[in-house]
Short mmCIF file of C-alpha atoms in Angstrom, two decimals:
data_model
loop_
_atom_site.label_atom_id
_atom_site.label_comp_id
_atom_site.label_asym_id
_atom_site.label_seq_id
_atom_site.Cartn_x
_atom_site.Cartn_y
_atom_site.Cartn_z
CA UNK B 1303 -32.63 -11.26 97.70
CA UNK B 1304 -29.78 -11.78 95.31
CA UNK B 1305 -31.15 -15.13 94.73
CA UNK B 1306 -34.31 -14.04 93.72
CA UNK B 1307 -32.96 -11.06 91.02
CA UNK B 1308 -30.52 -13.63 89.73
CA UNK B 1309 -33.60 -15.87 89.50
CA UNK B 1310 -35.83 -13.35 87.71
CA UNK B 1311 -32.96 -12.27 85.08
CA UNK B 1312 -33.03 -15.66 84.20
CA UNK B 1313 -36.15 -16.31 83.24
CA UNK B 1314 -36.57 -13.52 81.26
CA UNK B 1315 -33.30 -14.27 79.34
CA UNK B 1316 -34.95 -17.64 78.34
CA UNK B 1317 -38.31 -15.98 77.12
CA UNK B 1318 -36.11 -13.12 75.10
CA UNK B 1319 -34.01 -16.47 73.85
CA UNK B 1320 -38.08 -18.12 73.02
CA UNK B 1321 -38.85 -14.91 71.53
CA UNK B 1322 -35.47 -14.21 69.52
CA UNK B 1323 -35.67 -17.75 68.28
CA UNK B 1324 -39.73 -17.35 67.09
CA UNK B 1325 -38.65 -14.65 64.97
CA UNK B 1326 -35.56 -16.44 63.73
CA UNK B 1327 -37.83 -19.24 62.54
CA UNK B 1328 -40.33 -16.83 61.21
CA UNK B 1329 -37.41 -15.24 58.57
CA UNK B 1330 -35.95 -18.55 58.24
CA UNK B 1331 -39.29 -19.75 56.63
CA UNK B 1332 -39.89 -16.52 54.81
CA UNK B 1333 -36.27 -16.51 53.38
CA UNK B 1334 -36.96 -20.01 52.20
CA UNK B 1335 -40.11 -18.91 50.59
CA UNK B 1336 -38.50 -15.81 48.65
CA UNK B 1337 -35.68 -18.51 47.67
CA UNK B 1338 -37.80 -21.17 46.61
CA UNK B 1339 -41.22 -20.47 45.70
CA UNK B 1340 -41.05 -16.92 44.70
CA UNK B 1341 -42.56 -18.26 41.36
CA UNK B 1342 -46.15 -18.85 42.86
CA UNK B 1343 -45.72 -16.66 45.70
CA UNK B 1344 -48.33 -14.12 45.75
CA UNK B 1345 -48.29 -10.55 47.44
CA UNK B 1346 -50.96 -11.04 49.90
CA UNK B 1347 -48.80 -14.39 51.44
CA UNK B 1348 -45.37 -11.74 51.39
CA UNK B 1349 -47.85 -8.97 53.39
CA UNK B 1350 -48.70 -11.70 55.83
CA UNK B 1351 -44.99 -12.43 56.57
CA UNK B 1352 -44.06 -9.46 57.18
CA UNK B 1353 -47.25 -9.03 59.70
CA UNK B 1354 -45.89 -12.11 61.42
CA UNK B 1355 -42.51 -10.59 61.55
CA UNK B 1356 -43.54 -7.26 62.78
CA UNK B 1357 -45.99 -8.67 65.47
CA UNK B 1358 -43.26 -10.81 66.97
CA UNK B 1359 -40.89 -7.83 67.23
CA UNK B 1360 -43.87 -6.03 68.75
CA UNK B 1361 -43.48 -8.74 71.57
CA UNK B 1362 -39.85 -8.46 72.08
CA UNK B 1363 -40.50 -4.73 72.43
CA UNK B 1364 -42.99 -5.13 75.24
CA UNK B 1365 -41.32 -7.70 77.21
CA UNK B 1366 -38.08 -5.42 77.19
CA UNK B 1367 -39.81 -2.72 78.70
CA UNK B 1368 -42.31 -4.95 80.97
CA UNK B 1369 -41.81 -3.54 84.58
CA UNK B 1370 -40.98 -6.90 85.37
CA UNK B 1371 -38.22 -7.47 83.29
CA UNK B 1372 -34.59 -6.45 84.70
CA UNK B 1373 -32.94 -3.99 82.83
CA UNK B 1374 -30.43 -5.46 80.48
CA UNK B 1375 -28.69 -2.67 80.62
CA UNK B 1376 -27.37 -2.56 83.83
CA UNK B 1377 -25.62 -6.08 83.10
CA UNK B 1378 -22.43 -6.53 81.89
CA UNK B 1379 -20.57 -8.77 79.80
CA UNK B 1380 -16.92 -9.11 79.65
CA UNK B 1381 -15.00 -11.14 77.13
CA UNK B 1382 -12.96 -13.22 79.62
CA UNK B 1383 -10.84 -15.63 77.54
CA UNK B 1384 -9.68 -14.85 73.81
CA UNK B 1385 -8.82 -17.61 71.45
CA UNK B 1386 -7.61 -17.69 68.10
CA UNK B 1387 -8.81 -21.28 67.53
CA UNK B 1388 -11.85 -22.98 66.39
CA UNK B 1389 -13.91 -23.66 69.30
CA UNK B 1390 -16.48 -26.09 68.21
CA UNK B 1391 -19.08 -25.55 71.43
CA UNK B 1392 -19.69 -21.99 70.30
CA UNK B 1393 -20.02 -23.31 66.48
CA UNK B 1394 -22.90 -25.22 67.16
CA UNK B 1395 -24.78 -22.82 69.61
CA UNK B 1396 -24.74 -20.36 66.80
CA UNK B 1397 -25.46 -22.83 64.04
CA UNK B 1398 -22.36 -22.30 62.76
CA UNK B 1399 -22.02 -18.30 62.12
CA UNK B 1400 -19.21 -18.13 65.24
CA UNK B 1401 -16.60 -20.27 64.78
CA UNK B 1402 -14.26 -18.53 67.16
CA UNK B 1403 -14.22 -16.11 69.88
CA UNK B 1404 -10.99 -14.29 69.22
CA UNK B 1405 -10.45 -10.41 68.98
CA UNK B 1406 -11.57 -9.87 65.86
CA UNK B 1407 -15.41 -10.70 66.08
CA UNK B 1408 -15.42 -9.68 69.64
CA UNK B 1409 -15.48 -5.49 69.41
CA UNK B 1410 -17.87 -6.58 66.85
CA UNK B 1411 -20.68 -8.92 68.68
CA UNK B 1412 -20.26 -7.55 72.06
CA UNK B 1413 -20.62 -3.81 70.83
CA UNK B 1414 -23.23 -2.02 72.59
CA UNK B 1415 -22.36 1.95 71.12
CA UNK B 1416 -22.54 2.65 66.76
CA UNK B 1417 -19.89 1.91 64.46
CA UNK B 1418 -17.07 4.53 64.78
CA UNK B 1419 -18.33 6.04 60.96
CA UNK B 1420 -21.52 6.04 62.13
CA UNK B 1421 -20.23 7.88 65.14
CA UNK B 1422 -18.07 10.58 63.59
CA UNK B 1423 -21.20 11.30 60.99
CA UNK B 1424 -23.24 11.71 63.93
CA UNK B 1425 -20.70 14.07 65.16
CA UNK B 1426 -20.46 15.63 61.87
CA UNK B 1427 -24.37 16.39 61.37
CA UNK B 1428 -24.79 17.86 65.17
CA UNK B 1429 -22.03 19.92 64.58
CA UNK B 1430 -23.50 21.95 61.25
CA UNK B 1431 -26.65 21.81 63.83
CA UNK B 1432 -25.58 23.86 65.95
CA UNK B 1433 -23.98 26.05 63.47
CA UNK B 1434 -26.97 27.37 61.87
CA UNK B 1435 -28.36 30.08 64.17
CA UNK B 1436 -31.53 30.05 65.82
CA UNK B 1437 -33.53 32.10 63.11
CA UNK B 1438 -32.66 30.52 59.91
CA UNK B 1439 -33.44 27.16 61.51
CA UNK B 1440 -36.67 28.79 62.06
CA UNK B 1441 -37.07 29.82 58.76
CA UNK B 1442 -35.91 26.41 57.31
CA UNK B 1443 -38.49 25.10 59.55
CA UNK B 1444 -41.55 27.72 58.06
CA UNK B 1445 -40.33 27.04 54.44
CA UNK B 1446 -40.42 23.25 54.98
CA UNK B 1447 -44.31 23.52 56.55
CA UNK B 1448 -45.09 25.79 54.20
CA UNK B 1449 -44.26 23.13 51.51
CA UNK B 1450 -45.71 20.51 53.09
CA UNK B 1451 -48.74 21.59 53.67
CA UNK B 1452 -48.80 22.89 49.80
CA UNK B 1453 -48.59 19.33 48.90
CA UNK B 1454 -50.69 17.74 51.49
CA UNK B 1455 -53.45 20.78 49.79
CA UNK B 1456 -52.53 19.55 46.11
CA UNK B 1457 -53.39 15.55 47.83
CA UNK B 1458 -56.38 16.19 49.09
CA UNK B 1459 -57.96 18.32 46.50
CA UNK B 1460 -57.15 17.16 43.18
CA UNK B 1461 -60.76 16.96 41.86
CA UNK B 1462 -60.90 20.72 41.28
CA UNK B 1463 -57.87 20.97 38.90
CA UNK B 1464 -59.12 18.01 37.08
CA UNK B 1465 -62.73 19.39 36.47
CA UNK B 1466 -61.02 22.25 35.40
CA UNK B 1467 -58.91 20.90 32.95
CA UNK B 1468 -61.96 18.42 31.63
CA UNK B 1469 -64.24 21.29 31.55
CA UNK B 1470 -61.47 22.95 29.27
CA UNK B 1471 -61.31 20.19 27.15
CA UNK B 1472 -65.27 19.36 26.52
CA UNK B 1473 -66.01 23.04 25.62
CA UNK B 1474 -63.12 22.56 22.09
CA UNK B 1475 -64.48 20.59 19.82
CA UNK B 1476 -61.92 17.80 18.98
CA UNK B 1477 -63.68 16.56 15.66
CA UNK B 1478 -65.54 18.27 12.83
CA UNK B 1479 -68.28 16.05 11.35
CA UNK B 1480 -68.06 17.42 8.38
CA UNK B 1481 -64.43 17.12 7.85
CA UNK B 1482 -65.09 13.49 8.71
CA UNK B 1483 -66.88 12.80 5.78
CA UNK B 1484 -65.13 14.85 3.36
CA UNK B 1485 -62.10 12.78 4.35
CA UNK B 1486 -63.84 9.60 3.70
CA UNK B 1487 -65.04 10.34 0.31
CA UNK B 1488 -61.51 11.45 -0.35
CA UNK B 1489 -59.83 8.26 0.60
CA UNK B 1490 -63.20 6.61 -0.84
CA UNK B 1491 -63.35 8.06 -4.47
CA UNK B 1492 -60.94 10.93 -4.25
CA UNK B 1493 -63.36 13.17 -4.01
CA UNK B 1494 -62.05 16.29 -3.59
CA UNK B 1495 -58.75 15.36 -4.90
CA UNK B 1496 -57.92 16.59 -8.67
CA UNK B 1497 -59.09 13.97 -11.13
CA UNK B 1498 -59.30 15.95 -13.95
CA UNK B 1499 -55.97 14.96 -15.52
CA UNK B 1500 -55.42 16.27 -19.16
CA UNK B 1501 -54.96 13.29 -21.91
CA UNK B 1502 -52.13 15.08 -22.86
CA UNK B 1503 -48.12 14.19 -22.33
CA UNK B 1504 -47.57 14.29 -18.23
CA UNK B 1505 -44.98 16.61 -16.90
CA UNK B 1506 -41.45 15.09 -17.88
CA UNK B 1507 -38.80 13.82 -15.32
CA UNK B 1508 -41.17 11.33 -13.19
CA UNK B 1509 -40.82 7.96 -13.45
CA UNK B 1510 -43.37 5.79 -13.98
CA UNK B 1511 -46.28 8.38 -15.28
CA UNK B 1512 -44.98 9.17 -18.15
CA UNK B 1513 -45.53 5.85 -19.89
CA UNK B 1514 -48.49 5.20 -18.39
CA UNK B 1515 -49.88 8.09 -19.51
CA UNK B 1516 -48.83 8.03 -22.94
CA UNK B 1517 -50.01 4.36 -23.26
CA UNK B 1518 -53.67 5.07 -23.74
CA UNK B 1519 -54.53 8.22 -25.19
CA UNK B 1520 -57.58 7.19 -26.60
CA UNK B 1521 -58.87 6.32 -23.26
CA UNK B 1522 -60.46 9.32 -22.26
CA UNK B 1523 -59.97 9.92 -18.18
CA UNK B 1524 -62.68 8.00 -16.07
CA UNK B 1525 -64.14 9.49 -13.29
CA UNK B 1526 -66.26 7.76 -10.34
CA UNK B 1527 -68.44 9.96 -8.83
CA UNK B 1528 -71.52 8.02 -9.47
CA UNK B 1529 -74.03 7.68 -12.70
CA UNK B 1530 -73.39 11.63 -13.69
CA UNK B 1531 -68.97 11.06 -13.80
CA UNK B 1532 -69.68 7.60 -16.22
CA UNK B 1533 -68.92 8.62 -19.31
CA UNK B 1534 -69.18 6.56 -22.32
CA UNK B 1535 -65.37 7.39 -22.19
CA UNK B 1536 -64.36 3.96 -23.91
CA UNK B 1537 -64.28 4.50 -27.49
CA UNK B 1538 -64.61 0.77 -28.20
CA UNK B 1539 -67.61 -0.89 -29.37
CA UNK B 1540 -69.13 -1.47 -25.86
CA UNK B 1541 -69.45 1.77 -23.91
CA UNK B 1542 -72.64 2.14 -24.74
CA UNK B 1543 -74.19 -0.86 -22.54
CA UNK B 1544 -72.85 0.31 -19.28
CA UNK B 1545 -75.34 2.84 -18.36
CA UNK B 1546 -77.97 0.39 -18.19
CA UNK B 1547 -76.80 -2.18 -15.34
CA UNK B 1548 -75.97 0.19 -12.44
CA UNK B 1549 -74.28 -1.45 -9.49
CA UNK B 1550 -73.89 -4.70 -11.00
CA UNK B 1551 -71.35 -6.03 -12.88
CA UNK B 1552 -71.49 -9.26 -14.81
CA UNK B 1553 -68.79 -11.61 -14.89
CA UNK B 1554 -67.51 -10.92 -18.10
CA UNK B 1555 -65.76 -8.16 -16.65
CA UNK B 1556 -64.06 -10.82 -14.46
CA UNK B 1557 -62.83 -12.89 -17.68
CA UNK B 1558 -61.65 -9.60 -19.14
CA UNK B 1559 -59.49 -9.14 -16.07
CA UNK B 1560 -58.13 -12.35 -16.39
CA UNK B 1561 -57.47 -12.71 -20.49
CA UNK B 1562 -56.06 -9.26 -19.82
CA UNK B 1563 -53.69 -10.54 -17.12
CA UNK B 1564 -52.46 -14.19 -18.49
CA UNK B 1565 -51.60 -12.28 -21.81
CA UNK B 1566 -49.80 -9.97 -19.85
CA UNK B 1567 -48.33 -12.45 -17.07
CA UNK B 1568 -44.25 -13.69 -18.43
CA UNK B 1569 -45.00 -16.54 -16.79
CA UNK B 1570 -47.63 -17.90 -17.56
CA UNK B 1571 -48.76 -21.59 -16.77
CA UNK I 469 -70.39 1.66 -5.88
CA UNK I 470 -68.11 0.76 -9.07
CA UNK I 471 -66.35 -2.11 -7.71
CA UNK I 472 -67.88 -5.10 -8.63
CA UNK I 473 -70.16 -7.26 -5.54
CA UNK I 474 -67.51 -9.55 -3.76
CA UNK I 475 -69.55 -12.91 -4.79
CA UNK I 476 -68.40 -12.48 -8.30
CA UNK I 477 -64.92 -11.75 -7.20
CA UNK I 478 -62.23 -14.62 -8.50
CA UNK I 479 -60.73 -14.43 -4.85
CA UNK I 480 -61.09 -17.68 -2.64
CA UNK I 481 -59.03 -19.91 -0.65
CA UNK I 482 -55.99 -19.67 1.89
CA UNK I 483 -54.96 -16.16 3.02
CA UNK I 484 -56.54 -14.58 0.41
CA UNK I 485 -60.01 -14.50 1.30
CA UNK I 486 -59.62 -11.96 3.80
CA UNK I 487 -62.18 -9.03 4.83
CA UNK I 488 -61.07 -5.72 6.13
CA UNK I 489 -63.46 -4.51 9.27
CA UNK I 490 -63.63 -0.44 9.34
CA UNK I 491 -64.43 1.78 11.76
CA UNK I 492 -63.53 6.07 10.34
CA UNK I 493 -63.46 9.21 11.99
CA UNK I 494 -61.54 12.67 11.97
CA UNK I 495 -59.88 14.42 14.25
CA UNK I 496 -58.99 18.05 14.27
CA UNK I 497 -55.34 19.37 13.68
CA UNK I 498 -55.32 21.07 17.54
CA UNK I 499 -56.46 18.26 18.91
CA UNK I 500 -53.89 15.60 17.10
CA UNK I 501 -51.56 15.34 20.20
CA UNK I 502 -53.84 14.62 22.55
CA UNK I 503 -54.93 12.09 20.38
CA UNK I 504 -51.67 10.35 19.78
CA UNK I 505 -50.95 10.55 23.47
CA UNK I 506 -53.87 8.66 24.09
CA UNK I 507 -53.42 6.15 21.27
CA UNK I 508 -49.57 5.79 22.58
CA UNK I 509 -51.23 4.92 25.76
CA UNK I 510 -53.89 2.36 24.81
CA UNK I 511 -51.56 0.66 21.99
CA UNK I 512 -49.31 -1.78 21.98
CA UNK I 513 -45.88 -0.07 23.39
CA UNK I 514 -43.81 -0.14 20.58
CA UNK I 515 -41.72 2.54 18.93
CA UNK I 516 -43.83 5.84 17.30
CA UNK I 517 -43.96 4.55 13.71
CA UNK I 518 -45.01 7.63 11.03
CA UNK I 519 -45.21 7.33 7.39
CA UNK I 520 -45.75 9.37 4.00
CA UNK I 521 -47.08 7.32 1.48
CA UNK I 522 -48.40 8.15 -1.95
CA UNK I 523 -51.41 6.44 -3.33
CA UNK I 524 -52.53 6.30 -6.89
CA UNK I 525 -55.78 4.83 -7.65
CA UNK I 526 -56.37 3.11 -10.67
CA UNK I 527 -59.02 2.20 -12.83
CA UNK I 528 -60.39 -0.33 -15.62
CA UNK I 529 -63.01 0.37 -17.52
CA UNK I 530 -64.91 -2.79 -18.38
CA UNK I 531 -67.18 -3.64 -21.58
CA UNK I 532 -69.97 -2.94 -19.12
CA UNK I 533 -71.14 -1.38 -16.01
CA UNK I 534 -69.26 -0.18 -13.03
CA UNK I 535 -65.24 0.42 -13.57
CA UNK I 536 -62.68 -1.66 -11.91
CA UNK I 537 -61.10 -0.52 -8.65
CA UNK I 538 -56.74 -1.00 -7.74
CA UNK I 539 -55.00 1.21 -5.26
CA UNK I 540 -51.69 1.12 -5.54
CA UNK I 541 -49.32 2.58 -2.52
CA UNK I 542 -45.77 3.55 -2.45
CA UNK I 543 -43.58 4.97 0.62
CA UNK I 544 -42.25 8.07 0.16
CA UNK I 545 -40.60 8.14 2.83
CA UNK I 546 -38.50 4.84 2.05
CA UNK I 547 -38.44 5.18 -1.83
CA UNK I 548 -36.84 1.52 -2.04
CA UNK I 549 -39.39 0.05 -0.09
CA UNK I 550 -42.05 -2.17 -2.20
CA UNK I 551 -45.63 -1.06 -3.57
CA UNK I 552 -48.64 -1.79 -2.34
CA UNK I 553 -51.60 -3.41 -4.59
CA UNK I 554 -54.80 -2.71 -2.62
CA UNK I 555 -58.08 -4.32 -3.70
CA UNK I 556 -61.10 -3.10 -2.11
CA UNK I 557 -64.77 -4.71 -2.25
CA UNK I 558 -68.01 -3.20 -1.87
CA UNK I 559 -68.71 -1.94 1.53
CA UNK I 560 -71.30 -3.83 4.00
CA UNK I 561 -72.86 -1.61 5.89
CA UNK I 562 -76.41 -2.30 6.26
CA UNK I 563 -76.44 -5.54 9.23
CA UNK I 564 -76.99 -3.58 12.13
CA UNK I 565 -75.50 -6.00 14.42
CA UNK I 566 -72.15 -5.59 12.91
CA UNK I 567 -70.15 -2.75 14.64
CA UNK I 568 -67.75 -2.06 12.03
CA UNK I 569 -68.10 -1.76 7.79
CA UNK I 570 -66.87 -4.90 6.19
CA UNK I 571 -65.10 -5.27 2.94
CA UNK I 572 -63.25 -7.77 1.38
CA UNK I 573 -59.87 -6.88 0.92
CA UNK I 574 -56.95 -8.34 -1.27
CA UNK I 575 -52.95 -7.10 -0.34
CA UNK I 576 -50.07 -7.80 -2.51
CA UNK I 577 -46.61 -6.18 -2.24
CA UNK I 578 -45.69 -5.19 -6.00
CA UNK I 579 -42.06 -4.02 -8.07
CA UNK I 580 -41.57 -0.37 -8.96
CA UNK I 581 -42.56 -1.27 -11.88
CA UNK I 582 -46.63 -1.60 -11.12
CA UNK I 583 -47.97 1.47 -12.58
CA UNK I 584 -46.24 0.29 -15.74
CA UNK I 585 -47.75 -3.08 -15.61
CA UNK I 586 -51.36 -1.54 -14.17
CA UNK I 587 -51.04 0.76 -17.74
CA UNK I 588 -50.64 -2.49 -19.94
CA UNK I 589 -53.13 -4.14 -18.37
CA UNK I 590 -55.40 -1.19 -19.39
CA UNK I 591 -55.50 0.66 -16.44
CA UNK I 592 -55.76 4.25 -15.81
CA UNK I 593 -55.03 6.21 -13.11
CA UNK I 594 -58.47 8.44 -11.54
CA UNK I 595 -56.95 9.87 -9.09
CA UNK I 596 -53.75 10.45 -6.64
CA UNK I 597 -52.75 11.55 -3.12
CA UNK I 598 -50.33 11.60 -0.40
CA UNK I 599 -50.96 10.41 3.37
CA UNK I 600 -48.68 11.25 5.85
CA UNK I 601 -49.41 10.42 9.37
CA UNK I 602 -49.20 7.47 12.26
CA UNK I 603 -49.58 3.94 12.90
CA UNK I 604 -50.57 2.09 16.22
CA UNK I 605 -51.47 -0.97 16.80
CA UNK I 606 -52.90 -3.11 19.44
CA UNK I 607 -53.03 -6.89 18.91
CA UNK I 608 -54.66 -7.26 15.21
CA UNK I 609 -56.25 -3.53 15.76
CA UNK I 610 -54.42 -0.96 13.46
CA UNK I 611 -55.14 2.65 14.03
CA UNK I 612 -53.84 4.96 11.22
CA UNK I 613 -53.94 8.68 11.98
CA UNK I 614 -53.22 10.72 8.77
CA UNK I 615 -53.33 13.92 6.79
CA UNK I 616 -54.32 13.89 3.38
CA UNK I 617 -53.02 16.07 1.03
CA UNK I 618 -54.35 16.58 -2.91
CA UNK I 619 -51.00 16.55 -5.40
CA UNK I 620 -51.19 19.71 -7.39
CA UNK I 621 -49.04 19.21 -10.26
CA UNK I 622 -49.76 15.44 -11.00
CA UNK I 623 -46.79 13.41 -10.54
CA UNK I 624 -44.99 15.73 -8.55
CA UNK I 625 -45.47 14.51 -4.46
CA UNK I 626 -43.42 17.31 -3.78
CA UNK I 627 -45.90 19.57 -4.43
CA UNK I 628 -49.41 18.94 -2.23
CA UNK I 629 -51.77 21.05 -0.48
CA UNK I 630 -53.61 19.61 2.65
CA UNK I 631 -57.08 18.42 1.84
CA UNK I 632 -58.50 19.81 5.05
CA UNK I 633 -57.95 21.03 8.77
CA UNK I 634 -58.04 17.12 10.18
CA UNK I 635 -57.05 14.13 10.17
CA UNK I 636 -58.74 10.88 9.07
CA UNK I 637 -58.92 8.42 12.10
CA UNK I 638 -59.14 4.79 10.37
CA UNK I 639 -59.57 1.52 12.93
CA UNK I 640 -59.23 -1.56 11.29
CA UNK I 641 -58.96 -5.10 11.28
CA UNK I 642 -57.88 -8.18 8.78
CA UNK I 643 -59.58 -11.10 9.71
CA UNK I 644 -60.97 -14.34 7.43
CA UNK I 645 -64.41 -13.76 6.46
CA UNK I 646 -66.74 -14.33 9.20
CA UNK I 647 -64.94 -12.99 12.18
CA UNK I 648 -67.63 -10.67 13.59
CA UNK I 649 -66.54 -10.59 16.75
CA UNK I 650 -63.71 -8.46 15.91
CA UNK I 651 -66.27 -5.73 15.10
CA UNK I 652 -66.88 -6.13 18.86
CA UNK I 653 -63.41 -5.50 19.92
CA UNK I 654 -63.04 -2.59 17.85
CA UNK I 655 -65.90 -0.75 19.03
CA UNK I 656 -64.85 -1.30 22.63
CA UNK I 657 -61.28 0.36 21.53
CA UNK I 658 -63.53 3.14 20.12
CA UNK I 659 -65.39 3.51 22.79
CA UNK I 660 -62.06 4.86 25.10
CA UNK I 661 -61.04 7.23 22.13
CA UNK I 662 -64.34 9.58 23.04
CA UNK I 663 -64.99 12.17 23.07
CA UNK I 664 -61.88 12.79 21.80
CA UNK I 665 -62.35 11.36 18.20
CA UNK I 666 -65.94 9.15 17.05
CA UNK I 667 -64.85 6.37 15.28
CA UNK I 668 -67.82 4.92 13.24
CA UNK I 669 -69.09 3.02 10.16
CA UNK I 670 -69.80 5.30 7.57
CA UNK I 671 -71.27 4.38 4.48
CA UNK I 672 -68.85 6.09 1.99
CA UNK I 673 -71.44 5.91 -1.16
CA UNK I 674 -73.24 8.60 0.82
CA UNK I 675 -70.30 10.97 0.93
CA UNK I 676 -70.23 10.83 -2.75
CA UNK I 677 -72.34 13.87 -3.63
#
């Protein structure tokens, strides 16, 4: 009979060790991918990873509470030889992570309750638990649902506020048409804008329009605004011509530009 | 249009030869944060840049026909900063299968002194204004949102009265002559500004009258 539990235990110890070991391999790999190839490594492959891991803990979890499976619990280990020293066996059954068995890693791998801090903030939170009476927790608990299901309301319905604020938004005008175009002639031929600029001195103290102004005061101010704003405004001996050739503009004008500009230029070459 | 057509233009070659690709709209002063919000979202993230700038545009009237076009730009906002020579061409608008107006377009940073050199040269100044407003961009797009004010005492930029309740939405693009498949990109980018603001190509010789 004895034989036969012993027996049992055993065998599931080695297919928790099988198991155990699957997942080890299973982070080894995906450790060595997040190390190694995280350049090309794509979401999708990290998602499947940690399906893999997931489903193999799923395992463990089944076999642990199989009906076949002793219960762990009920066995005991006790730590029956401490050493201080190296003890190379148990270095190479754990690849290395357990060098020695001594009383310092002990409490630690053989612990089957929390940490002691984990422990005393455990005691810490049931205590203020059972200091709040029974009908504030109560109340807690209403405000909390309350909120909750605010939220989950806000979630699941969003479309209604957005119509609403769309609906809002398509009944104002954002544009005016009209303002569209008088802004284009504006930028276009100042239309709009005051171009009627007396021939006259310019108002004193700004630099650079005063001697611009003052340059020409023969030229009479030109305005663009089509065939009716062309004045014969140059008093030289070819105003005249320009009423004639609307729209085009031969290429003496271009030469003009240019004598104008090499006489002008300081250096010229 | 007065400026002259861009065939008879002395501009070739290298950089130069560039054409600006246009897309305009308006939007209204209530509804300029909503606008910038989106624009902050579909733009390149970079930080809010906002300028002032005063523009004077001059003119030269030539032995014949239709005057001479220069806009020239300063910063208000960072007096030291250098002007801005703008040359614009005459508009494209008529090829249907371009999205966007097309102009050809000529940039040159200039010395304080350019309205002093524009004068010798025998240029007048038409007209003036101020722009104050945003920029965004997103890859070669620019978006410029801005306000434009007339300057009521001329000289004076301290002293401006906002042209009208909105501000002008320009889209636009540098690219060499020939690109049109900016135009495409740019009305996709319009397209996720509606209805909020309708960018499109208006002919601006019909907004004369």
């Amino acid at each position: 009979m004895q034989q036969r539990e012993e027996k049992q235990l055993e065998a599931s110890v080695d297919s928790l060790i099988s198991r155990v070991s699957h997942v080890k391999n299973a982070l080894h790999s995906f450790i060595y991918k997040l190390e190694n190839e995280y350049e090309r490594l794509t979401w999708p492959s990290v998602l499947d990873n940690f399906a893999l891991l997931s489903g193999q803990l799923n395992t463990i979890n089944k076999l642990l509470r199989n009906e076949k499976t002793p219960s762990f619990r009920t066995q005991v280990i006790i730590p029956l030889l401490l050493s201080p020293d190296r003890d190379e066996d148990l270095a190479k059954l754990t690849e290395q992570r357990v060098p020695v068995f001594s009383h310092e890693i002990v409490p630690d791998y053989l612990r089957t309750k929390p940490d002691p801090e984990v422990e005393e903030q455990e005691k810490q939170l049931s205590a203020e638990a059972g200091r709040i009476g029974p009908e504030v927790a109560q109340k807690q608990i209403q405000t909390l649902n309350k909120l909750c299901s605010n939220l989950l309301e806000k979630l699941n319905n969003p479309r209604d506020d957005r119509d609403a604020d769309t609906a809002g938004r398509q009944n104002k005008p954002s544009f005016n048409p009209a303002d569209t175009n008088a802004l284009v002639g504006a930028v276009a031929f100042g239309k709009g804008l005051s171009k009627c600029r007396p021939p006259g001195p310019v108002a004193p103290g700004h630099p650079g329009q005063g001697p611009m102004m003052s340059g020409g005061p023969t030229l009479q101010q030109v305005t663009i605004g089509g065939t009716s704003g062309q004045q014969a405004g140059m008093g030289g001996p070819v105003a005249p011509q320009q009423q004639g050739q609307p729209g085009k503009m031969p290429s003496s004008i271009k030469t003009n530009i240019k004598s104008a500009s090499s006489s002008m230029h300081p250096y010229n070459r | 249009m007065e400026a002259p057509p861009v065939t008879v233009m002395p501009v070739t070659g290298g950089t130069i030869n560039m054409m600006e690709y246009l897309l305009q709209g308006s939007v209204l002063d209530q509804a300029l944060e909503s606008l910038l919000h989106r624009l902050r979202g579909l733009c390149d993230n970079m930080e809010p840049e906002t300028f002032t700038d005063h523009e004077l545009v001059y003119l030269l009237k030539g032995q014949q026909g239709n005057p001479f076009i220069l806009r020239a730009r300063r910063s208000l906002s960072h007096p030291t900063a250098p002007w801005h020579l703008r040359y614009l061409g005459q508009p494209e608008v008529g090829d249907k299968s371009r999205h966007a107006l097309v102009r050809n377009c000529v940039d040159v940073a200039a010395s304080h002194t350019l309205p002093e050199f524009l004068n010798e040269m025998g240029f007048r100044l038409d007209h003036e204004f101020v722009a104050t407003g945003h920029i965004f961009r997103k890859g070669a797009l620019k978006v410029v949102v801005s306000k434009l004010s007339r300057i009521l005492v001329p000289g004076n930029t301290e002293n401006t009265e906002r042209l009208s309740l909105s501000y002008l939405v320009e889209l636009s693009v540098l690219a060499s002559a020939g690109q049109d498949n900016v135009s495409e990109d740019m009305r996709s980018f319009a397209e996720q500004l509606k209805p909020l603001v309708h960018l499109e190509k208006i002919d601006p010789s019909k907004q004369r009258h």
